[in-house]
Amino acid sequence: MSQRTTQQLSTANPFPGLRPFKIEESHLFFGREGQSDEVLLKLSKSRFVAVIGPSGSGKSSFIYCGVMPILYGGFLTDASPNWEVVVTRPGAGPVDNLAESLLKNNPEYESADVEEKKIKRTIFSTLLKSSSLGLVEAIEQTRKKKDVNYLVLVDQFEELFRFKESQDANSVNETLAFVNLLIEAANYPDAPIYVAITMRSDFIGDCAQFPELTRKINDSHYLIPQLTRDQKRKAIEGPVAVGGANIAPRLTQQLLNDLGDNPDQLPILQHALMRTWSYWTHYKDYEEEPVDLKHYEAIGTMTEALSQHANEAFDELTEEQKRICEVMFKAITEKRGENFGIRRPTRLNEISAIADVSKEDVAAVIEKFREPGRSLLTPAHGILLNGKSMIDLSHESLMRIWVRLKNWVDDEADAVQMYTRLAEAASMYQVGKAGLWRPPDLQLALNWQAKHKPTLVWGQRYNPAFERTMIFLEYSKKEWETEQRIKELEQKRKLQRARITALFMGGATVISLIFLVFAFIQKSEADKQRDEADKQRDEANLQKQKAEENYDLAEVQRKLAETKRIEAEEATERALAAQQAEAEQRAAAEDATKRALTAQQAEAEQRAAADQSAALARRREQEAVLAREESQRLRYISIAKAMAIKSKELDSDPEQQSLLAQQAYNFNTAHAGYPFDNDVYNGLFYALRTQSHPLTKSLEGHLKGGARALETRKNHNFIYSGGSDGKIIQWRFSGAQWDAQEIVPDRIHDADRTNDYLVYTIDISPDEKYLAAGGLYSMNRDENYV
C-alpha cells in the first residue's frame, strides 16, 4: 500500500477512541437505533430531560449522535423546525461557563478581539447572576430569529456537585443559582427553551438537595439502557463497514467476549478499535485483508491497549516533561471515596502555576496526549490552546485502566489528605484549640512537604489558607528543633557535671583504696597469727583424741570376741534343727509321690473306658442313620411302584395320566434332597415308561433321565416337558397318541454353550407368547442326574 493511501486510511479512522462521538460523526454511531424517540418525547412533554447512566455507558455520544440529529431535522415541535443548541459543562465555574457557551453561538463574539470577548463574557455572567430568569434574558438578547428553539445541554452535570464542595467561598450560592437558571428557563412559557442534562447514575442522590430539580428529574428522565449483544455487534461492525473495510467474525466474537456485561468497557472498546484500525492500516499484508484478531492482539487487546497507548505518550517525554505530566494529571483528576475517581477539568494556566512552569511547557505535554490517534485529553487535536483552555480527560475510564495514572491519583489523594489535616490543625492552633505538631505527625508532614513540594496554587485548590498552613508547619518544625537544641544543651551540662562529679569521686576512691589495702595487710597478718595458734591447739586436741580412740578400740575388740562366741553356739543349734526338719520333709515327699502315682493310674483307666463308650455310641448312631436311609429308600421305591400301577389303571384317561406324571415330578422335586432320591426317581421314571399307554410311551422322547418339568394351561392343547437330556419338547394330543416336537431355545446362557443341560423348570408367559426354561448344566453326560 502506498504511503498516501495509508495516510488517508489512518486519518479516516471511524472510531473516536475515549472521547464522545461528535454530532458530525452521527454516521459512525451504531447500536442505539430507536432509543432517541423516547428521549425526544420526554423533552417535548416537559421541556426537560435527564439522561442518566453509569460511567462509560455513552450518554454524551447518545445525545450528540442520537438525539441532536433528529432535533435538527425538526421532528420535535410544530412551532419551528429551527434549533440552536448550547452545550456547556459546569466545570470550575458553572455560570461563567454557561455564559461563554451562549456567546460561542454568536458570530460577532467569535470575531471580536480578546479584550472585547472578556467584556462580553463579564456582561453575560453578570446577567445570568442577576436573577433566576437570567438564562431567559440572555437567550433573548442573542436570538437573531423569533422562530428558533433553544436546547441548553448541560453535559457531565455531576461536575456541579464537585464544584459545590470546592473551597470557593461562593460555590454553594453559585450552584443553587445555576440550577435555578435551568429550572426557570424550562418552566418559562413565553420562550421556547428546552433543557437536557447528562449525569452519572451514582450522583442521582446528590440531586435531592435541589427540590425543583428533583421534581423535574422524577417527571422526565431517561435511564440509558445497556447495549444488548446484537447492539454491541452493530457498534463494532457498523463503523468498520462505513470505513470501507471488513472485520473478521472471530475478532467480533472476541471483542464481544472481552467486553462482557460491563457498561464501563464501552469507551475502552472504542479505544481498542481505534488502535486496532490504526495498526491494521499500517501493517496489513494485502489490500483486501480484513481487520483480524492478530491486529487486535498486537495492540494489547482491551486489557492493555489503553495503558500501553498512554505509556507510549509518556515515554516520549523528557524527564522534566514527565514531572509536568504527573502534576497535570494529578490536577485534572480527583479521588472520592475508596475506589471512586472523577475528572476535575482544570485551566491550563492553573496547571502551569501548580507545576511552576510556563504555559508553553504544559501545552507541549498536552499535545503528546491529544495527537491524532490518541485523544486521551481534551480539547481535541486541532483546537488552539491558551491559558483559559480547560484541560480534561477524554474519559474517566483512563483513571481505572492506566496503572500509572491510578498510582498518581492515589498518591495525590494521600497528599491532599495530609494537607487537609495540616490545614485543619493550623486553623485549630490559630484559635487556641490545638497545639503544634510533634513527631510522628510532624515528621510525616515534613516528608510530605519534601516529596510533593506543594505550591500556593495547588494548596488553594483544597484549602485557601495555604500560607497559614505552611507557616504552622514551619513553626512546628522550628519549635521542635528548638526543643531538641535545648535538650542537647541540657544533656551537655548534665554530662559536664557528671564528669566533675566523676573526677571527685575518682580521687576519693583512690584514697579509699589506699586505706583499704593497708587495712587488708594488717588484717592478713592478724589472721596469720590466729591461724598458727589454732593450728597448735588442733594438734594437742588431735593427740588427746588418738589416745581416747585407742582405748575405745580395745574395748570394742573385746566385745566383738564375746559376740562371735555366742553367735557360734547359736549357729550349731540352728544346724541341728535344720537337719531334723529336712528328714521330716523327705518322708512327706515320698508319701506324696506314692499317692500321685495311684491317682494317675486311676485317671488312665477312666479315660480308656470313656473312649470305648464314645466309639460304641458313634457306631450305633451310624447304624441308625444307615437303617433310616435304607427304610426311606424302600419307602420311595414302593411309592414309585404304586404310581406305576396307578398309571396303568389310567390308560383310558390322558388328563389323569398327565396329572399323575405331574405328581411324580412334584414328588421327586419335594424329596430331591433325601438320600437315594436318584434311584427312587429313576425307578419311578422307568416304571412309568414301561407302561403301554400313550402318555408313558411318549416320555421316551427324553432319552436319558426322563422328564423333569411339565407345564400346560387350562384351555390349552399342549404340554411342554423338559428333561435331563437338556431337551424341551412340545406334546400335542391327536386323539390316539401324543405327538412330540423338540423346541430349540432362542437364547442360552453364555457360560452353558459348551456343556450339557438339565432342565428343571418351565413356565409360560401370561400372554402365552413366550416359554422360559431353567436348570443346571453338567460336564459329564454319563452321570446320574437328580
Coordinates of N, CA and C in Angstrom, one line a residue, residues 77-260:
T77 N -41.1 19.7 17.5 CA -42.2 20.6 17.7 C -42.8 21.0 16.3
D78 N -44.1 21.5 16.4 CA -44.7 22.0 15.2 C -44.5 23.5 15.1
A79 N -44.0 24.1 16.1 CA -43.8 25.6 16.0 C -42.7 26.0 15.1
S80 N -41.6 25.3 15.2 CA -40.5 25.7 14.3 C -39.5 24.6 14.2
P81 N -39.0 24.3 13.0 CA -38.0 23.2 12.8 C -36.6 23.7 13.1
N82 N -36.4 25.0 13.4 CA -35.1 25.5 13.6 C -34.7 25.4 15.1
W83 N -33.4 24.9 15.3 CA -32.9 24.7 16.6 C -31.5 25.3 16.7
E84 N -31.3 25.7 17.9 CA -29.9 26.2 18.3 C -29.6 25.5 19.6
V85 N -28.4 24.8 19.7 CA -28.0 24.0 20.8 C -26.9 24.7 21.5
V86 N -27.0 24.9 22.8 CA -26.0 25.5 23.7 C -25.5 24.3 24.6
V87 N -24.2 24.0 24.3 CA -23.6 22.9 25.1 C -22.7 23.5 26.1
T88 N -22.8 23.1 27.4 CA -22.0 23.6 28.4 C -21.7 22.5 29.4
R89 N -20.6 22.7 30.2 CA -20.3 21.9 31.3 C -20.0 22.7 32.6
P90 N -20.4 22.2 33.7 CA -20.3 23.1 35.0 C -18.8 23.4 35.2
G91 N -17.9 22.4 35.2 CA -16.5 22.7 35.4 C -16.2 23.4 36.7
A92 N -15.3 24.3 36.7 CA -14.9 25.1 37.9 C -15.7 26.4 38.0
G93 N -16.6 26.7 37.1 CA -17.4 27.9 37.2 C -18.7 27.7 36.4
P94 N -19.7 27.1 36.9 CA -20.9 26.8 36.1 C -21.5 28.0 35.4
V95 N -21.7 29.1 36.1 CA -22.4 30.2 35.4 C -21.5 30.8 34.4
D96 N -20.2 31.0 34.7 CA -19.3 31.6 33.7 C -19.2 30.7 32.5
N97 N -19.1 29.4 32.6 CA -19.0 28.5 31.5 C -20.3 28.6 30.7
L98 N -21.5 28.7 31.3 CA -22.7 28.8 30.6 C -22.8 30.1 29.8
A99 N -22.3 31.2 30.4 CA -22.2 32.5 29.6 C -21.3 32.3 28.4
E100 N -20.2 31.7 28.5 CA -19.3 31.5 27.4 C -19.9 30.6 26.3
S101 N -20.6 29.6 26.7 CA -21.3 28.7 25.8 C -22.4 29.5 25.0
L102 N -23.1 30.4 25.7 CA -24.1 31.2 25.0 C -23.5 32.1 23.9
L103 N -22.3 32.6 24.2 CA -21.6 33.6 23.3 C -21.0 32.8 22.1
K104 N -20.6 31.6 22.3 CA -19.9 30.9 21.2 C -20.8 30.7 20.0
N105 N -22.1 30.7 20.2 CA -23.0 30.7 19.0 C -23.2 32.0 18.3
N106 N -22.6 33.1 18.9 CA -22.7 34.4 18.3 C -21.5 34.7 17.4
P107 N -21.7 34.9 16.1 CA -20.6 35.2 15.2 C -19.8 36.4 15.6
E108 N -20.5 37.4 16.1 CA -19.8 38.7 16.5 C -18.8 38.4 17.6
Y109 N -19.2 37.5 18.5 CA -18.3 37.2 19.6 C -17.0 36.5 19.1
E110 N -17.2 35.6 18.2 CA -16.1 34.8 17.7 C -15.1 35.7 16.9
S111 N -15.6 36.8 16.3 CA -14.7 37.7 15.5 C -14.1 38.8 16.4
A112 N -14.5 38.9 17.6 CA -14.1 40.0 18.5 C -12.6 39.7 19.0
D113 N -11.9 40.7 19.4 CA -10.6 40.5 20.0 C -10.7 40.0 21.4
V114 N -9.6 39.7 22.0 CA -9.5 39.1 23.3 C -10.2 40.0 24.4
E115 N -9.9 41.3 24.4 CA -10.4 42.2 25.4 C -11.9 42.3 25.3
E116 N -12.4 42.4 24.0 CA -13.8 42.5 23.8 C -14.6 41.3 24.2
K117 N -13.9 40.1 24.0 CA -14.5 38.8 24.4 C -14.6 38.8 25.9
K118 N -13.6 39.3 26.6 CA -13.6 39.3 28.1 C -14.8 40.1 28.6
I119 N -15.0 41.3 27.9 CA -16.0 42.2 28.4 C -17.4 41.6 28.2
K120 N -17.6 40.9 27.0 CA -18.9 40.3 26.7 C -19.2 39.2 27.7
R121 N -18.1 38.4 28.0 CA -18.3 37.3 29.0 C -18.7 37.8 30.4
T122 N -18.1 38.9 30.7 CA -18.4 39.5 32.0 C -19.9 40.0 32.1
I123 N -20.3 40.6 31.0 CA -21.7 41.1 30.9 C -22.7 40.0 31.0
F124 N -22.4 38.9 30.2 CA -23.3 37.8 30.2 C -23.3 37.1 31.6
S125 N -22.2 37.0 32.2 CA -22.1 36.3 33.5 C -22.9 37.1 34.6
T126 N -22.8 38.5 34.5 CA -23.5 39.3 35.4 C -25.0 39.2 35.2
L127 N -25.4 39.1 33.9 CA -26.8 39.0 33.5 C -27.4 37.7 34.1
L128 N -26.6 36.6 33.9 CA -27.1 35.3 34.4 C -27.2 35.3 35.9
K129 N -26.3 36.0 36.6 CA -26.3 36.0 38.1 C -27.3 37.0 38.7
S130 N -27.9 37.9 37.8 CA -28.7 38.9 38.3 C -30.1 38.4 38.8
S131 N -30.6 37.3 38.2 CA -31.9 36.8 38.6 C -32.0 35.4 38.1
S132 N -33.1 34.7 38.6 CA -33.3 33.3 38.2 C -33.8 33.2 36.7
L133 N -34.2 34.3 36.1 CA -34.6 34.4 34.7 C -33.4 34.9 33.9
G134 N -32.2 34.9 34.4 CA -31.1 35.4 33.7 C -30.8 34.6 32.4
L135 N -31.0 33.3 32.4 CA -30.8 32.5 31.2 C -31.8 32.9 30.1
V136 N -33.1 33.1 30.5 CA -34.1 33.5 29.5 C -33.7 34.8 28.9
E137 N -33.3 35.8 29.7 CA -32.9 37.1 29.2 C -31.7 37.0 28.3
A138 N -30.7 36.2 28.7 CA -29.5 36.1 27.9 C -29.8 35.5 26.5
I139 N -30.7 34.5 26.5 CA -31.0 33.9 25.2 C -31.8 34.9 24.4
E140 N -32.7 35.7 25.0 CA -33.5 36.6 24.2 C -32.6 37.7 23.6
Q141 N -31.5 38.0 24.3 CA -30.6 39.0 23.7 C -29.8 38.5 22.6
T142 N -29.5 37.2 22.6 CA -28.7 36.6 21.5 C -29.5 36.1 20.3
R143 N -30.8 36.0 20.5 CA -31.7 35.5 19.4 C -31.7 36.4 18.2
K144 N -31.5 35.8 17.0 CA -31.5 36.5 15.8 C -32.8 36.4 15.1
K145 N -33.5 35.2 15.4 CA -34.8 35.0 14.7 C -35.7 34.5 15.8
K146 N -37.0 34.9 15.6 CA -38.0 34.5 16.6 C -38.5 33.1 16.5
D147 N -38.2 32.4 15.4 CA -38.7 31.0 15.2 C -37.6 30.0 15.5
V148 N -36.7 30.4 16.4 CA -35.6 29.4 16.7 C -35.9 28.9 18.1
N149 N -35.8 27.5 18.3 CA -35.9 26.9 19.6 C -34.5 26.7 20.1
Y150 N -34.4 26.8 21.4 CA -33.1 26.6 22.1 C -33.1 25.4 23.0
L151 N -32.0 24.6 22.8 CA -31.8 23.5 23.7 C -30.5 23.7 24.5
V152 N -30.6 23.9 25.8 CA -29.4 24.0 26.7 C -29.0 22.6 27.2
L153 N -27.9 22.1 26.7 CA -27.4 20.8 27.0 C -26.3 21.0 28.1
V154 N -26.5 20.5 29.3 CA -25.5 20.5 30.3 C -24.9 19.1 30.4
D155 N -23.7 19.0 29.8 CA -23.0 17.7 29.8 C -22.2 17.5 31.1
Q156 N -22.1 16.3 31.5 CA -21.3 16.0 32.8 C -21.9 16.8 33.9
F157 N -23.2 16.7 34.1 CA -23.8 17.6 35.2 C -23.3 17.3 36.6
E158 N -22.7 16.1 36.8 CA -22.2 15.7 38.1 C -21.0 16.6 38.5
E159 N -20.4 17.3 37.6 CA -19.3 18.3 37.9 C -19.8 19.4 38.9
L160 N -21.1 19.7 38.8 CA -21.7 20.7 39.6 C -21.6 20.4 41.1
F161 N -21.7 19.1 41.5 CA -21.6 18.7 42.9 C -20.2 18.8 43.4
R162 N -19.2 18.5 42.5 CA -17.8 18.7 42.9 C -17.5 20.1 43.1
F163 N -18.0 21.0 42.2 CA -17.8 22.4 42.3 C -18.4 22.9 43.6
K164 N -19.6 22.4 44.0 CA -20.3 22.9 45.2 C -19.4 22.6 46.5
E165 N -18.7 21.5 46.4 CA -17.9 21.1 47.6 C -16.5 21.7 47.5
S166 N -16.2 22.5 46.6 CA -14.8 23.1 46.4 C -14.6 24.1 47.5
Q167 N -13.4 24.7 47.5 CA -13.0 25.7 48.6 C -13.5 27.1 48.2
D168 N -14.1 27.2 47.0 CA -14.6 28.6 46.6 C -15.7 29.0 47.6
A169 N -15.5 30.2 48.2 CA -16.5 30.6 49.2 C -17.9 30.8 48.7
N170 N -18.0 31.1 47.4 CA -19.3 31.4 46.8 C -19.9 30.2 46.0
S171 N -19.2 29.0 46.2 CA -19.6 27.8 45.4 C -21.0 27.4 45.7
V172 N -21.5 27.4 46.9 CA -22.8 26.9 47.2 C -23.9 27.8 46.6
N173 N -23.7 29.2 46.7 CA -24.7 30.1 46.1 C -24.7 30.0 44.6
E174 N -23.5 29.9 44.0 CA -23.4 29.8 42.5 C -24.1 28.5 42.0
T175 N -23.9 27.4 42.8 CA -24.5 26.1 42.4 C -26.0 26.2 42.4
L176 N -26.6 26.8 43.5 CA -28.0 27.0 43.6 C -28.5 27.9 42.5
A177 N -27.8 29.0 42.2 CA -28.2 29.9 41.1 C -28.2 29.2 39.7
F178 N -27.2 28.4 39.5 CA -27.1 27.7 38.2 C -28.3 26.7 38.0
V179 N -28.7 26.0 39.1 CA -29.8 25.1 39.0 C -31.1 25.9 38.8
N180 N -31.2 27.0 39.5 CA -32.4 27.8 39.3 C -32.5 28.4 37.9
L181 N -31.4 28.8 37.3 CA -31.4 29.3 35.9 C -32.0 28.2 34.9
L182 N -31.6 27.0 35.1 CA -32.0 25.9 34.2 C -33.5 25.6 34.4
I183 N -33.9 25.5 35.7 CA -35.3 25.2 36.0 C -36.3 26.3 35.5
E184 N -35.9 27.6 35.8 CA -36.8 28.7 35.4 C -36.9 28.8 33.9
A185 N -35.8 28.5 33.2 CA -35.8 28.6 31.7 C -36.7 27.5 31.1
A186 N -36.7 26.3 31.7 CA -37.5 25.2 31.2 C -39.0 25.5 31.6
N187 N -39.3 26.2 32.7 CA -40.6 26.5 33.1 C -41.2 27.8 32.4
Y188 N -40.3 28.6 31.8 CA -40.8 29.9 31.3 C -41.7 29.6 30.1
P189 N -43.0 30.0 30.1 CA -43.9 29.7 29.0 C -43.7 30.5 27.7
D190 N -43.1 31.7 27.8 CA -43.0 32.6 26.6 C -41.8 32.4 25.8
A191 N -40.9 31.5 26.2 CA -39.6 31.3 25.4 C -39.5 29.8 25.1
P192 N -39.2 29.5 23.9 CA -39.0 28.0 23.5 C -37.7 27.5 24.0
I193 N -37.4 27.4 25.3 CA -36.2 26.9 25.8 C -36.4 25.5 26.4
Y194 N -35.5 24.6 26.0 CA -35.5 23.2 26.5 C -34.2 23.0 27.2
V195 N -34.2 22.1 28.2 CA -33.0 21.8 29.0 C -32.9 20.3 29.0
A196 N -31.6 19.9 28.7 CA -31.3 18.5 28.8 C -29.9 18.4 29.6
I197 N -29.9 17.4 30.4 CA -28.6 17.2 31.2 C -28.2 15.7 31.1
T198 N -26.9 15.4 31.1 CA -26.4 14.1 31.2 C -25.7 14.0 32.5
M199 N -25.9 12.9 33.2 CA -25.4 12.7 34.6 C -25.1 11.2 34.9
R200 N -24.0 11.0 35.6 CA -23.8 9.6 36.0 C -24.8 9.2 37.1
S201 N -25.2 8.0 37.0 CA -26.3 7.5 37.9 C -25.9 7.4 39.3
D202 N -24.6 7.3 39.6 CA -24.1 7.3 41.0 C -24.2 8.6 41.7
F203 N -24.6 9.7 41.0 CA -24.7 11.0 41.6 C -26.2 11.4 41.7
I204 N -27.1 10.5 41.4 CA -28.5 10.8 41.5 C -29.0 11.2 42.9
G205 N -28.3 10.6 43.9 CA -28.7 11.0 45.2 C -28.4 12.4 45.6
D206 N -27.3 13.0 44.9 CA -26.9 14.4 45.2 C -28.0 15.4 44.7
C207 N -28.8 15.0 43.8 CA -29.8 15.9 43.3 C -30.9 16.2 44.3
A208 N -31.0 15.4 45.3 CA -32.1 15.5 46.3 C -32.0 16.9 47.1
Q209 N -30.8 17.5 47.1 CA -30.7 18.8 47.8 C -31.3 19.9 47.0
F210 N -31.8 19.7 45.8 CA -32.4 20.7 45.0 C -33.9 20.2 44.7
P211 N -34.9 20.7 45.4 CA -36.2 20.1 45.3 C -36.8 20.2 43.9
E212 N -36.7 21.4 43.3 CA -37.2 21.6 41.9 C -36.5 20.7 40.9
L213 N -35.2 20.6 41.0 CA -34.5 19.7 40.1 C -34.9 18.3 40.3
T214 N -35.1 17.9 41.5 CA -35.5 16.5 41.8 C -36.9 16.2 41.2
R215 N -37.8 17.2 41.3 CA -39.1 17.0 40.7 C -39.0 16.9 39.2
K216 N -38.2 17.7 38.6 CA -38.0 17.6 37.1 C -37.5 16.3 36.7
I217 N -36.5 15.8 37.5 CA -35.9 14.5 37.1 C -36.9 13.4 37.3
N218 N -37.7 13.5 38.3 CA -38.7 12.4 38.5 C -39.7 12.4 37.4
D219 N -40.1 13.6 36.9 CA -41.1 13.7 35.9 C -40.6 13.3 34.5
S220 N -39.3 13.6 34.3 CA -38.8 13.4 32.9 C -37.3 13.0 33.0
H221 N -37.0 11.7 33.0 CA -35.7 11.2 33.0 C -35.6 10.0 32.1
Y222 N -34.5 9.7 31.6 CA -34.3 8.5 30.7 C -33.0 7.8 31.2
L223 N -33.2 6.6 31.8 CA -32.1 5.8 32.2 C -31.6 5.0 31.0
I224 N -30.4 5.4 30.5 CA -29.9 4.8 29.3 C -29.7 3.3 29.4
P225 N -30.3 2.5 28.6 CA -30.1 1.0 28.8 C -28.8 0.5 28.4
Q226 N -28.4 -0.6 28.9 CA -27.2 -1.3 28.5 C -27.4 -1.9 27.1
L227 N -26.4 -1.8 26.3 CA -26.5 -2.4 24.9 C -26.6 -3.9 25.0
T228 N -27.5 -4.5 24.2 CA -27.5 -5.9 24.0 C -26.3 -6.4 23.2
R229 N -26.2 -7.7 23.2 CA -25.0 -8.3 22.4 C -25.1 -7.9 20.9
D230 N -26.4 -8.0 20.4 CA -26.5 -7.6 19.0 C -26.2 -6.1 18.7
Q231 N -26.6 -5.3 19.7 CA -26.4 -3.8 19.5 C -24.9 -3.6 19.6
K232 N -24.2 -4.3 20.5 CA -22.7 -4.1 20.6 C -22.1 -4.6 19.3
R233 N -22.6 -5.7 18.7 CA -22.1 -6.1 17.4 C -22.2 -5.1 16.4
K234 N -23.4 -4.4 16.3 CA -23.5 -3.3 15.4 C -22.6 -2.2 15.6
A235 N -22.3 -1.8 16.9 CA -21.4 -0.8 17.3 C -20.0 -1.1 16.8
I236 N -19.7 -2.4 16.7 CA -18.3 -2.8 16.2 C -18.3 -2.9 14.7
E237 N -19.2 -3.5 14.1 CA -19.2 -3.8 12.7 C -19.6 -2.6 11.8
G238 N -20.5 -1.8 12.4 CA -21.1 -0.7 11.6 C -20.0 0.3 11.2
P239 N -19.2 0.9 12.1 CA -18.2 1.9 11.7 C -17.1 1.2 10.8
V240 N -16.8 0.0 10.9 CA -15.9 -0.7 10.0 C -16.4 -0.7 8.6
A241 N -17.7 -1.0 8.5 CA -18.3 -1.0 7.1 C -18.3 0.4 6.6
V242 N -18.6 1.4 7.4 CA -18.6 2.8 6.9 C -17.2 3.2 6.5
G243 N -16.1 2.7 7.2 CA -14.8 3.0 6.8 C -14.3 2.2 5.6
G244 N -15.2 1.4 5.0 CA -14.8 0.7 3.8 C -13.9 -0.5 4.0
A245 N -14.0 -1.2 5.1 CA -13.2 -2.3 5.4 C -14.1 -3.5 5.9
N246 N -13.5 -4.6 6.1 CA -14.2 -5.8 6.7 C -13.5 -6.2 8.0
I247 N -14.3 -6.8 8.9 CA -13.8 -7.2 10.1 C -14.1 -8.7 10.2
A248 N -13.1 -9.5 10.7 CA -13.2 -11.0 10.8 C -14.2 -11.3 11.8
P249 N -15.1 -12.3 11.5 CA -16.1 -12.6 12.6 C -15.5 -13.1 13.9
R250 N -14.4 -13.7 13.8 CA -13.8 -14.2 15.1 C -13.3 -13.0 15.9
L251 N -12.8 -11.9 15.3 CA -12.5 -10.7 16.0 C -13.7 -10.1 16.7
T252 N -14.8 -10.0 15.9 CA -16.0 -9.5 16.6 C -16.4 -10.3 17.8
Q253 N -16.4 -11.6 17.6 CA -16.7 -12.5 18.7 C -15.8 -12.3 19.9
Q254 N -14.5 -12.2 19.7 CA -13.5 -12.0 20.7 C -13.8 -10.6 21.4
L255 N -14.1 -9.6 20.7 CA -14.3 -8.3 21.3 C -15.6 -8.4 22.1
L256 N -16.6 -9.0 21.7 CA -17.8 -9.1 22.5 C -17.6 -9.9 23.8
N257 N -16.8 -11.0 23.7 CA -16.4 -11.7 24.9 C -15.6 -10.9 25.9
D258 N -14.6 -10.1 25.3 CA -13.8 -9.3 26.2 C -14.6 -8.2 26.8
L259 N -15.6 -7.7 26.1 CA -16.4 -6.6 26.6 C -17.3 -7.0 27.7
G260 N -17.9 -8.2 27.6 CA -18.7 -8.7 28.7 C -20.0 -7.9 28.9

